[in-house]
Amino acid sequence: MKAPVNGAGSNLTGDNNGEGDEKKSVINPELWQTCAGPLVNLPAAGTHVVYFPQGHSEQVAASMKKDVDSQIPNYPNLQSKLLCILHSVTLHADPETDEVYAQMTLQPVSSFDKEALLRSDLSMKINKPQTQFFCKTLTASDTSTHGGFSVPRRAAEKIFPPLDFSMQPPAQELVARDLHDTVWTFRHIYRGQPKRHLLTTGWSLFVSGKRLFAGDSVLFIRDENQQLLLGIRRANRQPTNLSSSVLSSDSMHIGILAAAAHAAANNSPFTVFYNPRASPSEFVIPLAKYYKAVCSSQISLGMRFRMMFETEESGTRRYMGTITGISDLDSVRWKNSQWRNLQVFILDCVFSLVLAKMGGLK
């Protein structure tokens, strides 16, 4: 992903990172959310949050496929978590990869009151519209230049406009917009033996234009205005030929820690970028969510654990587990940090999790 453009924006809006007089378009928040994943919940602008610089640094490592370098200097005056006001949230999508990310402007504060906790709690309870969508991992046939995109029957019937089955074969033209408001046109046809839904004409152009490969995912949604939208998710691959404009991993680590330390010392605003597909752990946590997990629960060994995880096709599944360990993930750099300090046993697997995400402790 290219180095994000700095700057602040209004809550739940985005642009195409255009420059000069180039056209900018507002990113559809429903499409952004669907591409980000069902478990991603951005805090609302104007509310209090808890920022974990350790988690931010971990996202950089995940993005660059590189562990945090032990030679990166410590910032002893930087606490493991900062209480902040979230001034703004801006939605973005990389123009080359369609990778979604959010830009947040934070400002450290020294304390919060009951009203701040209440506002944070209310913002989390706002009912969001249930977006109708389907997500499919592409097969080799889907990405072949001689083939088309095979759409699951139930997905086609739920998301696409109904076909006229008096036609032989039933077919229609579909028009969909992507994150950058680019229009893509496909021929949707129902044919074959056994019969199946296919996207034919226009599909190869989309695959080549987005440089899609087997393993990548495509999703179609119908938003609250009944507009057909589509997005993509890249498979997790090793980065190749990184652009020279992208900062080195070590420089990025140093930069985010230095920015956070300066902001904490001066109570000044600073900007962070959150890529929900690079690392599953959110590092900007709503105050109410953090307070519920840390202050309302007595965490102890043997406690039962419950948490939602994302499935392959962008669904969710609930897992139960038991807390088997409580310790610092990095006791040298981040002593007494609550970032991923719990070990949880779930079906013969051990996960290290961020405590602030664990509102489902039971």
PDB file of N, CA, C and O in Angstrom, residues 58-128:
ATOM      1  N   GLU A  58       2.585  -3.052  16.042  1.00  0.00           N
ATOM      2  CA  GLU A  58       2.392  -4.431  15.591  1.00  0.00           C
ATOM      3  C   GLU A  58       1.756  -4.471  14.204  1.00  0.00           C
ATOM      4  O   GLU A  58       2.072  -5.330  13.387  1.00  0.00           O
ATOM      5  N   GLN A  59       0.829  -3.508  13.915  1.00  0.00           N
ATOM      6  CA  GLN A  59       0.222  -3.470  12.588  1.00  0.00           C
ATOM      7  C   GLN A  59       1.259  -3.160  11.517  1.00  0.00           C
ATOM      8  O   GLN A  59       1.232  -3.724  10.427  1.00  0.00           O
ATOM      9  N   VAL A  60       2.191  -2.265  11.823  1.00  0.00           N
ATOM     10  CA  VAL A  60       3.262  -1.958  10.869  1.00  0.00           C
ATOM     11  C   VAL A  60       4.065  -3.212  10.560  1.00  0.00           C
ATOM     12  O   VAL A  60       4.376  -3.516   9.405  1.00  0.00           O
ATOM     13  N   ALA A  61       4.380  -3.981  11.605  1.00  0.00           N
ATOM     14  CA  ALA A  61       5.136  -5.215  11.405  1.00  0.00           C
ATOM     15  C   ALA A  61       4.366  -6.188  10.524  1.00  0.00           C
ATOM     16  O   ALA A  61       4.927  -6.825   9.626  1.00  0.00           O
ATOM     17  N   ALA A  62       3.044  -6.300  10.763  1.00  0.00           N
ATOM     18  CA  ALA A  62       2.226  -7.204   9.963  1.00  0.00           C
ATOM     19  C   ALA A  62       2.153  -6.740   8.516  1.00  0.00           C
ATOM     20  O   ALA A  62       2.199  -7.545   7.582  1.00  0.00           O
ATOM     21  N   SER A  63       2.040  -5.426   8.313  1.00  0.00           N
ATOM     22  CA  SER A  63       1.947  -4.883   6.959  1.00  0.00           C
ATOM     23  C   SER A  63       3.222  -5.114   6.169  1.00  0.00           C
ATOM     24  O   SER A  63       3.188  -5.364   4.964  1.00  0.00           O
ATOM     25  N   MET A  64       4.359  -5.014   6.842  1.00  0.00           N
ATOM     26  CA  MET A  64       5.659  -5.157   6.179  1.00  0.00           C
ATOM     27  C   MET A  64       6.184  -6.582   6.234  1.00  0.00           C
ATOM     28  O   MET A  64       7.276  -6.859   5.736  1.00  0.00           O
ATOM     29  N   LYS A  65       5.394  -7.510   6.841  1.00  0.00           N
ATOM     30  CA  LYS A  65       5.824  -8.907   6.998  1.00  0.00           C
ATOM     31  C   LYS A  65       7.190  -8.978   7.671  1.00  0.00           C
ATOM     32  O   LYS A  65       8.094  -9.702   7.270  1.00  0.00           O
ATOM     33  N   LYS A  66       7.349  -8.190   8.740  1.00  0.00           N
ATOM     34  CA  LYS A  66       8.645  -8.091   9.411  1.00  0.00           C
ATOM     35  C   LYS A  66       8.421  -7.869  10.892  1.00  0.00           C
ATOM     36  O   LYS A  66       7.579  -7.076  11.288  1.00  0.00           O
ATOM     37  N   ASP A  67       9.151  -8.606  11.738  1.00  0.00           N
ATOM     38  CA  ASP A  67       9.032  -8.413  13.178  1.00  0.00           C
ATOM     39  C   ASP A  67       9.584  -7.058  13.581  1.00  0.00           C
ATOM     40  O   ASP A  67      10.420  -6.467  12.882  1.00  0.00           O
ATOM     41  N   VAL A  68       9.130  -6.580  14.744  1.00  0.00           N
ATOM     42  CA  VAL A  68       9.652  -5.316  15.261  1.00  0.00           C
ATOM     43  C   VAL A  68      11.131  -5.480  15.561  1.00  0.00           C
ATOM     44  O   VAL A  68      11.548  -6.391  16.275  1.00  0.00           O
ATOM     45  N   ASP A  69      11.959  -4.592  15.011  1.00  0.00           N
ATOM     46  CA  ASP A  69      13.411  -4.657  15.185  1.00  0.00           C
ATOM     47  C   ASP A  69      13.778  -4.316  16.630  1.00  0.00           C
ATOM     48  O   ASP A  69      13.335  -3.308  17.170  1.00  0.00           O
ATOM     49  N   SER A  70      14.628  -5.159  17.230  1.00  0.00           N
ATOM     50  CA  SER A  70      15.033  -4.928  18.612  1.00  0.00           C
ATOM     51  C   SER A  70      15.890  -3.678  18.759  1.00  0.00           C
ATOM     52  O   SER A  70      16.103  -3.192  19.867  1.00  0.00           O
ATOM     53  N   GLN A  71      16.408  -3.151  17.638  1.00  0.00           N
ATOM     54  CA  GLN A  71      17.254  -1.966  17.698  1.00  0.00           C
ATOM     55  C   GLN A  71      16.448  -0.672  17.691  1.00  0.00           C
ATOM     56  O   GLN A  71      17.010   0.409  17.848  1.00  0.00           O
ATOM     57  N   ILE A  72      15.137  -0.768  17.499  1.00  0.00           N
ATOM     58  CA  ILE A  72      14.309   0.433  17.508  1.00  0.00           C
ATOM     59  C   ILE A  72      14.329   1.022  18.910  1.00  0.00           C
ATOM     60  O   ILE A  72      14.094   0.314  19.886  1.00  0.00           O
ATOM     61  N   PRO A  73      14.621   2.316  19.036  1.00  0.00           N
ATOM     62  CA  PRO A  73      14.753   2.913  20.372  1.00  0.00           C
ATOM     63  C   PRO A  73      13.448   2.916  21.148  1.00  0.00           C
ATOM     64  O   PRO A  73      12.362   3.000  20.578  1.00  0.00           O
ATOM     65  N   ASN A  74      13.584   2.819  22.485  1.00  0.00           N
ATOM     66  CA  ASN A  74      12.427   2.917  23.356  1.00  0.00           C
ATOM     67  C   ASN A  74      12.095   4.382  23.615  1.00  0.00           C
ATOM     68  O   ASN A  74      12.955   5.260  23.498  1.00  0.00           O
ATOM     69  N   TYR A  75      10.844   4.638  23.943  1.00  0.00           N
ATOM     70  CA  TYR A  75      10.418   5.960  24.369  1.00  0.00           C
ATOM     71  C   TYR A  75       9.873   5.798  25.786  1.00  0.00           C
ATOM     72  O   TYR A  75       8.688   5.564  25.986  1.00  0.00           O
ATOM     73  N   PRO A  76      10.758   5.906  26.783  1.00  0.00           N
ATOM     74  CA  PRO A  76      10.371   5.575  28.164  1.00  0.00           C
ATOM     75  C   PRO A  76       9.226   6.414  28.717  1.00  0.00           C
ATOM     76  O   PRO A  76       8.521   5.970  29.626  1.00  0.00           O
ATOM     77  N   ASN A  77       9.031   7.613  28.164  1.00  0.00           N
ATOM     78  CA  ASN A  77       7.945   8.463  28.649  1.00  0.00           C
ATOM     79  C   ASN A  77       6.609   8.176  27.961  1.00  0.00           C
ATOM     80  O   ASN A  77       5.595   8.781  28.306  1.00  0.00           O
ATOM     81  N   LEU A  78       6.630   7.272  26.977  1.00  0.00           N
ATOM     82  CA  LEU A  78       5.403   6.919  26.269  1.00  0.00           C
ATOM     83  C   LEU A  78       4.723   5.764  26.992  1.00  0.00           C
ATOM     84  O   LEU A  78       5.269   4.668  27.087  1.00  0.00           O
ATOM     85  N   GLN A  79       3.528   6.005  27.494  1.00  0.00           N
ATOM     86  CA  GLN A  79       2.794   4.968  28.199  1.00  0.00           C
ATOM     87  C   GLN A  79       2.280   3.912  27.227  1.00  0.00           C
ATOM     88  O   GLN A  79       2.178   4.149  26.025  1.00  0.00           O
ATOM     89  N   SER A  80       1.933   2.766  27.760  1.00  0.00           N
ATOM     90  CA  SER A  80       1.473   1.661  26.908  1.00  0.00           C
ATOM     91  C   SER A  80       0.098   1.921  26.327  1.00  0.00           C
ATOM     92  O   SER A  80      -0.310   1.263  25.363  1.00  0.00           O
ATOM     93  N   LYS A  81      -0.629   2.872  26.896  1.00  0.00           N
ATOM     94  CA  LYS A  81      -1.944   3.259  26.356  1.00  0.00           C
ATOM     95  C   LYS A  81      -2.184   4.734  26.640  1.00  0.00           C
ATOM     96  O   LYS A  81      -1.735   5.254  27.665  1.00  0.00           O
ATOM     97  N   LEU A  82      -2.889   5.388  25.721  1.00  0.00           N
ATOM     98  CA  LEU A  82      -3.181   6.806  25.852  1.00  0.00           C
ATOM     99  C   LEU A  82      -4.686   7.022  25.778  1.00  0.00           C
ATOM    100  O   LEU A  82      -5.346   6.529  24.850  1.00  0.00           O
ATOM    101  N   LEU A  83      -5.227   7.740  26.737  1.00  0.00           N
ATOM    102  CA  LEU A  83      -6.618   8.169  26.663  1.00  0.00           C
ATOM    103  C   LEU A  83      -6.679   9.369  25.724  1.00  0.00           C
ATOM    104  O   LEU A  83      -5.926  10.331  25.889  1.00  0.00           O
ATOM    105  N   CYS A  84      -7.561   9.306  24.719  1.00  0.00           N
ATOM    106  CA  CYS A  84      -7.598  10.351  23.695  1.00  0.00           C
ATOM    107  C   CYS A  84      -9.033  10.722  23.333  1.00  0.00           C
ATOM    108  O   CYS A  84      -9.960   9.942  23.537  1.00  0.00           O
ATOM    109  N   ILE A  85      -9.174  11.921  22.784  1.00  0.00           N
ATOM    110  CA  ILE A  85     -10.386  12.313  22.075  1.00  0.00           C
ATOM    111  C   ILE A  85     -10.164  11.988  20.603  1.00  0.00           C
ATOM    112  O   ILE A  85      -9.114  12.311  20.043  1.00  0.00           O
ATOM    113  N   LEU A  86     -11.132  11.344  19.983  1.00  0.00           N
ATOM    114  CA  LEU A  86     -11.058  11.051  18.554  1.00  0.00           C
ATOM    115  C   LEU A  86     -11.732  12.200  17.799  1.00  0.00           C
ATOM    116  O   LEU A  86     -12.952  12.319  17.798  1.00  0.00           O
ATOM    117  N   HIS A  87     -10.922  13.051  17.189  1.00  0.00           N
ATOM    118  CA  HIS A  87     -11.467  14.230  16.518  1.00  0.00           C
ATOM    119  C   HIS A  87     -12.138  13.884  15.194  1.00  0.00           C
ATOM    120  O   HIS A  87     -13.176  14.459  14.846  1.00  0.00           O
ATOM    121  N   SER A  88     -11.551  12.962  14.428  1.00  0.00           N
ATOM    122  CA  SER A  88     -12.120  12.656  13.116  1.00  0.00           C
ATOM    123  C   SER A  88     -11.711  11.275  12.647  1.00  0.00           C
ATOM    124  O   SER A  88     -10.693  10.725  13.070  1.00  0.00           O
ATOM    125  N   VAL A  89     -12.550  10.716  11.802  1.00  0.00           N
ATOM    126  CA  VAL A  89     -12.273   9.436  11.149  1.00  0.00           C
ATOM    127  C   VAL A  89     -12.544   9.614   9.661  1.00  0.00           C
ATOM    128  O   VAL A  89     -13.617  10.068   9.270  1.00  0.00           O
ATOM    129  N   THR A  90     -11.568   9.282   8.821  1.00  0.00           N
ATOM    130  CA  THR A  90     -11.729   9.397   7.376  1.00  0.00           C
ATOM    131  C   THR A  90     -11.474   8.044   6.732  1.00  0.00           C
ATOM    132  O   THR A  90     -10.477   7.390   7.033  1.00  0.00           O
ATOM    133  N   LEU A  91     -12.384   7.612   5.877  1.00  0.00           N
ATOM    134  CA  LEU A  91     -12.256   6.325   5.202  1.00  0.00           C
ATOM    135  C   LEU A  91     -11.486   6.498   3.903  1.00  0.00           C
ATOM    136  O   LEU A  91     -11.712   7.448   3.152  1.00  0.00           O
ATOM    137  N   HIS A  92     -10.583   5.551   3.626  1.00  0.00           N
ATOM    138  CA  HIS A  92      -9.767   5.580   2.413  1.00  0.00           C
ATOM    139  C   HIS A  92      -9.740   4.198   1.764  1.00  0.00           C
ATOM    140  O   HIS A  92     -10.021   3.183   2.411  1.00  0.00           O
ATOM    141  N   ALA A  93      -9.343   4.175   0.500  1.00  0.00           N
ATOM    142  CA  ALA A  93      -9.043   2.932  -0.207  1.00  0.00           C
ATOM    143  C   ALA A  93      -7.861   3.210  -1.118  1.00  0.00           C
ATOM    144  O   ALA A  93      -7.844   4.214  -1.834  1.00  0.00           O
ATOM    145  N   ASP A  94      -6.861   2.344  -1.062  1.00  0.00           N
ATOM    146  CA  ASP A  94      -5.683   2.541  -1.894  1.00  0.00           C
ATOM    147  C   ASP A  94      -6.075   2.495  -3.368  1.00  0.00           C
ATOM    148  O   ASP A  94      -6.768   1.571  -3.806  1.00  0.00           O
ATOM    149  N   PRO A  95      -5.658   3.484  -4.169  1.00  0.00           N
ATOM    150  CA  PRO A  95      -6.079   3.524  -5.574  1.00  0.00           C
ATOM    151  C   PRO A  95      -5.525   2.385  -6.420  1.00  0.00           C
ATOM    152  O   PRO A  95      -6.074   2.081  -7.475  1.00  0.00           O
ATOM    153  N   GLU A  96      -4.448   1.744  -5.977  1.00  0.00           N
ATOM    154  CA  GLU A  96      -3.841   0.668  -6.763  1.00  0.00           C
ATOM    155  C   GLU A  96      -4.315  -0.718  -6.321  1.00  0.00           C
ATOM    156  O   GLU A  96      -4.468  -1.609  -7.153  1.00  0.00           O
ATOM    157  N   THR A  97      -4.520  -0.912  -5.031  1.00  0.00           N
ATOM    158  CA  THR A  97      -4.843  -2.244  -4.524  1.00  0.00           C
ATOM    159  C   THR A  97      -6.273  -2.368  -4.004  1.00  0.00           C
ATOM    160  O   THR A  97      -6.725  -3.478  -3.734  1.00  0.00           O
ATOM    161  N   ASP A  98      -6.980  -1.242  -3.826  1.00  0.00           N
ATOM    162  CA  ASP A  98      -8.315  -1.215  -3.219  1.00  0.00           C
ATOM    163  C   ASP A  98      -8.281  -1.598  -1.748  1.00  0.00           C
ATOM    164  O   ASP A  98      -9.327  -1.848  -1.142  1.00  0.00           O
ATOM    165  N   GLU A  99      -7.110  -1.657  -1.144  1.00  0.00           N
ATOM    166  CA  GLU A  99      -6.999  -1.984   0.274  1.00  0.00           C
ATOM    167  C   GLU A  99      -7.612  -0.847   1.088  1.00  0.00           C
ATOM    168  O   GLU A  99      -7.268   0.316   0.912  1.00  0.00           O
ATOM    169  N   VAL A 100      -8.529  -1.198   1.989  1.00  0.00           N
ATOM    170  CA  VAL A 100      -9.213  -0.169   2.774  1.00  0.00           C
ATOM    171  C   VAL A 100      -8.413   0.146   4.037  1.00  0.00           C
ATOM    172  O   VAL A 100      -7.765  -0.724   4.616  1.00  0.00           O
ATOM    173  N   TYR A 101      -8.446   1.411   4.443  1.00  0.00           N
ATOM    174  CA  TYR A 101      -7.827   1.815   5.687  1.00  0.00           C
ATOM    175  C   TYR A 101      -8.525   3.074   6.181  1.00  0.00           C
ATOM    176  O   TYR A 101      -9.249   3.741   5.426  1.00  0.00           O
ATOM    177  N   ALA A 102      -8.334   3.385   7.444  1.00  0.00           N
ATOM    178  CA  ALA A 102      -8.970   4.552   8.050  1.00  0.00           C
ATOM    179  C   ALA A 102      -7.910   5.475   8.625  1.00  0.00           C
ATOM    180  O   ALA A 102      -6.899   5.015   9.173  1.00  0.00           O
ATOM    181  N   GLN A 103      -8.144   6.746   8.492  1.00  0.00           N
ATOM    182  CA  GLN A 103      -7.270   7.774   9.044  1.00  0.00           C
ATOM    183  C   GLN A 103      -7.973   8.392  10.244  1.00  0.00           C
ATOM    184  O   GLN A 103      -9.121   8.825  10.148  1.00  0.00           O
ATOM    185  N   MET A 104      -7.303   8.409  11.389  1.00  0.00           N
ATOM    186  CA  MET A 104      -7.893   8.935  12.612  1.00  0.00           C
ATOM    187  C   MET A 104      -7.014  10.030  13.194  1.00  0.00           C
ATOM    188  O   MET A 104      -5.788   9.880  13.252  1.00  0.00           O
ATOM    189  N   THR A 105      -7.631  11.111  13.626  1.00  0.00           N
ATOM    190  CA  THR A 105      -6.928  12.188  14.309  1.00  0.00           C
ATOM    191  C   THR A 105      -7.271  12.126  15.790  1.00  0.00           C
ATOM    192  O   THR A 105      -8.445  12.254  16.170  1.00  0.00           O
ATOM    193  N   LEU A 106      -6.250  11.897  16.614  1.00  0.00           N
ATOM    194  CA  LEU A 106      -6.412  11.715  18.054  1.00  0.00           C
ATOM    195  C   LEU A 106      -5.739  12.862  18.812  1.00  0.00           C
ATOM    196  O   LEU A 106      -4.760  13.437  18.335  1.00  0.00           O
ATOM    197  N   GLN A 107      -6.236  13.133  20.008  1.00  0.00           N
ATOM    198  CA  GLN A 107      -5.575  14.103  20.888  1.00  0.00           C
ATOM    199  C   GLN A 107      -5.610  13.568  22.314  1.00  0.00           C
ATOM    200  O   GLN A 107      -6.684  13.317  22.866  1.00  0.00           O
ATOM    201  N   PRO A 108      -4.423  13.364  22.914  1.00  0.00           N
ATOM    202  CA  PRO A 108      -4.381  12.850  24.285  1.00  0.00           C
ATOM    203  C   PRO A 108      -5.062  13.796  25.264  1.00  0.00           C
ATOM    204  O   PRO A 108      -4.988  15.024  25.137  1.00  0.00           O
ATOM    205  N   VAL A 109      -5.751  13.217  26.249  1.00  0.00           N
ATOM    206  CA  VAL A 109      -6.371  13.974  27.336  1.00  0.00           C
ATOM    207  C   VAL A 109      -6.004  13.285  28.644  1.00  0.00           C
ATOM    208  O   VAL A 109      -5.627  12.109  28.667  1.00  0.00           O
ATOM    209  N   SER A 110      -6.125  14.031  29.732  1.00  0.00           N
ATOM    210  CA  SER A 110      -5.673  13.497  31.012  1.00  0.00           C
ATOM    211  C   SER A 110      -6.728  12.682  31.740  1.00  0.00           C
ATOM    212  O   SER A 110      -6.396  11.831  32.578  1.00  0.00           O
ATOM    213  N   SER A 111      -8.011  12.928  31.437  1.00  0.00           N
ATOM    214  CA  SER A 111      -9.056  12.232  32.187  1.00  0.00           C
ATOM    215  C   SER A 111     -10.360  12.236  31.393  1.00  0.00           C
ATOM    216  O   SER A 111     -10.458  12.860  30.329  1.00  0.00           O
ATOM    217  N   PHE A 112     -11.344  11.538  31.921  1.00  0.00           N
ATOM    218  CA  PHE A 112     -12.674  11.531  31.315  1.00  0.00           C
ATOM    219  C   PHE A 112     -13.713  11.568  32.422  1.00  0.00           C
ATOM    220  O   PHE A 112     -13.423  11.249  33.587  1.00  0.00           O
ATOM    221  N   ASP A 113     -14.930  11.986  32.077  1.00  0.00           N
ATOM    222  CA  ASP A 113     -15.999  12.031  33.065  1.00  0.00           C
ATOM    223  C   ASP A 113     -17.084  11.013  32.708  1.00  0.00           C
ATOM    224  O   ASP A 113     -16.991  10.297  31.713  1.00  0.00           O
ATOM    225  N   LYS A 114     -18.113  10.968  33.526  1.00  0.00           N
ATOM    226  CA  LYS A 114     -19.186  10.004  33.324  1.00  0.00           C
ATOM    227  C   LYS A 114     -19.894  10.228  31.999  1.00  0.00           C
ATOM    228  O   LYS A 114     -20.291   9.274  31.323  1.00  0.00           O
ATOM    229  N   GLU A 115     -20.053  11.510  31.620  1.00  0.00           N
ATOM    230  CA  GLU A 115     -20.721  11.829  30.356  1.00  0.00           C
ATOM    231  C   GLU A 115     -19.936  11.294  29.169  1.00  0.00           C
ATOM    232  O   GLU A 115     -20.513  10.809  28.188  1.00  0.00           O
ATOM    233  N   ALA A 116     -18.611  11.371  29.221  1.00  0.00           N
ATOM    234  CA  ALA A 116     -17.766  10.854  28.141  1.00  0.00           C
ATOM    235  C   ALA A 116     -17.928   9.353  27.997  1.00  0.00           C
ATOM    236  O   ALA A 116     -18.002   8.817  26.881  1.00  0.00           O
ATOM    237  N   LEU A 117     -17.985   8.657  29.137  1.00  0.00           N
ATOM    238  CA  LEU A 117     -18.180   7.208  29.102  1.00  0.00           C
ATOM    239  C   LEU A 117     -19.551   6.867  28.532  1.00  0.00           C
ATOM    240  O   LEU A 117     -19.695   5.920  27.743  1.00  0.00           O
ATOM    241  N   LEU A 118     -20.545   7.662  28.887  1.00  0.00           N
ATOM    242  CA  LEU A 118     -21.902   7.433  28.392  1.00  0.00           C
ATOM    243  C   LEU A 118     -21.987   7.671  26.889  1.00  0.00           C
ATOM    244  O   LEU A 118     -22.608   6.885  26.159  1.00  0.00           O
ATOM    245  N   ARG A 119     -21.351   8.748  26.406  1.00  0.00           N
ATOM    246  CA  ARG A 119     -21.354   9.032  24.961  1.00  0.00           C
ATOM    247  C   ARG A 119     -20.690   7.899  24.188  1.00  0.00           C
ATOM    248  O   ARG A 119     -21.157   7.495  23.124  1.00  0.00           O
ATOM    249  N   SER A 120     -19.596   7.396  24.716  1.00  0.00           N
ATOM    250  CA  SER A 120     -18.897   6.290  24.053  1.00  0.00           C
ATOM    251  C   SER A 120     -19.779   5.051  24.002  1.00  0.00           C
ATOM    252  O   SER A 120     -19.856   4.362  22.975  1.00  0.00           O
ATOM    253  N   ASP A 121     -20.459   4.777  25.108  1.00  0.00           N
ATOM    254  CA  ASP A 121     -21.332   3.609  25.172  1.00  0.00           C
ATOM    255  C   ASP A 121     -22.500   3.744  24.196  1.00  0.00           C
ATOM    256  O   ASP A 121     -22.848   2.787  23.480  1.00  0.00           O
ATOM    257  N   LEU A 122     -23.107   4.925  24.132  1.00  0.00           N
ATOM    258  CA  LEU A 122     -24.242   5.147  23.235  1.00  0.00           C
ATOM    259  C   LEU A 122     -23.820   5.023  21.775  1.00  0.00           C
ATOM    260  O   LEU A 122     -24.560   4.496  20.948  1.00  0.00           O
ATOM    261  N   SER A 123     -22.628   5.519  21.450  1.00  0.00           N
ATOM    262  CA  SER A 123     -22.160   5.451  20.058  1.00  0.00           C
ATOM    263  C   SER A 123     -21.963   4.018  19.609  1.00  0.00           C
ATOM    264  O   SER A 123     -22.110   3.695  18.427  1.00  0.00           O
ATOM    265  N   MET A 124     -21.635   3.124  20.543  1.00  0.00           N
ATOM    266  CA  MET A 124     -21.443   1.710  20.205  1.00  0.00           C
ATOM    267  C   MET A 124     -22.770   0.995  20.007  1.00  0.00           C
ATOM    268  O   MET A 124     -22.820  -0.058  19.362  1.00  0.00           O
ATOM    269  N   LYS A 125     -23.855   1.548  20.555  1.00  0.00           N
ATOM    270  CA  LYS A 125     -25.145   0.873  20.508  1.00  0.00           C
ATOM    271  C   LYS A 125     -26.014   1.336  19.353  1.00  0.00           C
ATOM    272  O   LYS A 125     -27.133   0.850  19.186  1.00  0.00           O
ATOM    273  N   ILE A 126     -25.513   2.306  18.575  1.00  0.00           N
ATOM    274  CA  ILE A 126     -26.293   2.773  17.429  1.00  0.00           C
ATOM    275  C   ILE A 126     -26.446   1.638  16.432  1.00  0.00           C
ATOM    276  O   ILE A 126     -25.466   1.016  16.005  1.00  0.00           O
ATOM    277  N   ASN A 127     -27.682   1.353  16.056  1.00  0.00           N
ATOM    278  CA  ASN A 127     -27.953   0.259  15.125  1.00  0.00           C
ATOM    279  C   ASN A 127     -27.554   0.648  13.711  1.00  0.00           C
ATOM    280  O   ASN A 127     -28.023   1.648  13.172  1.00  0.00           O
ATOM    281  N   LYS A 128     -26.680  -0.150  13.127  1.00  0.00           N
ATOM    282  CA  LYS A 128     -26.266   0.078  11.751  1.00  0.00           C
ATOM    283  C   LYS A 128     -27.107  -0.788  10.818  1.00  0.00           C
ATOM    284  O   LYS A 128     -27.508  -1.893  11.178  1.00  0.00           O
TER     285      LYS A 128
END
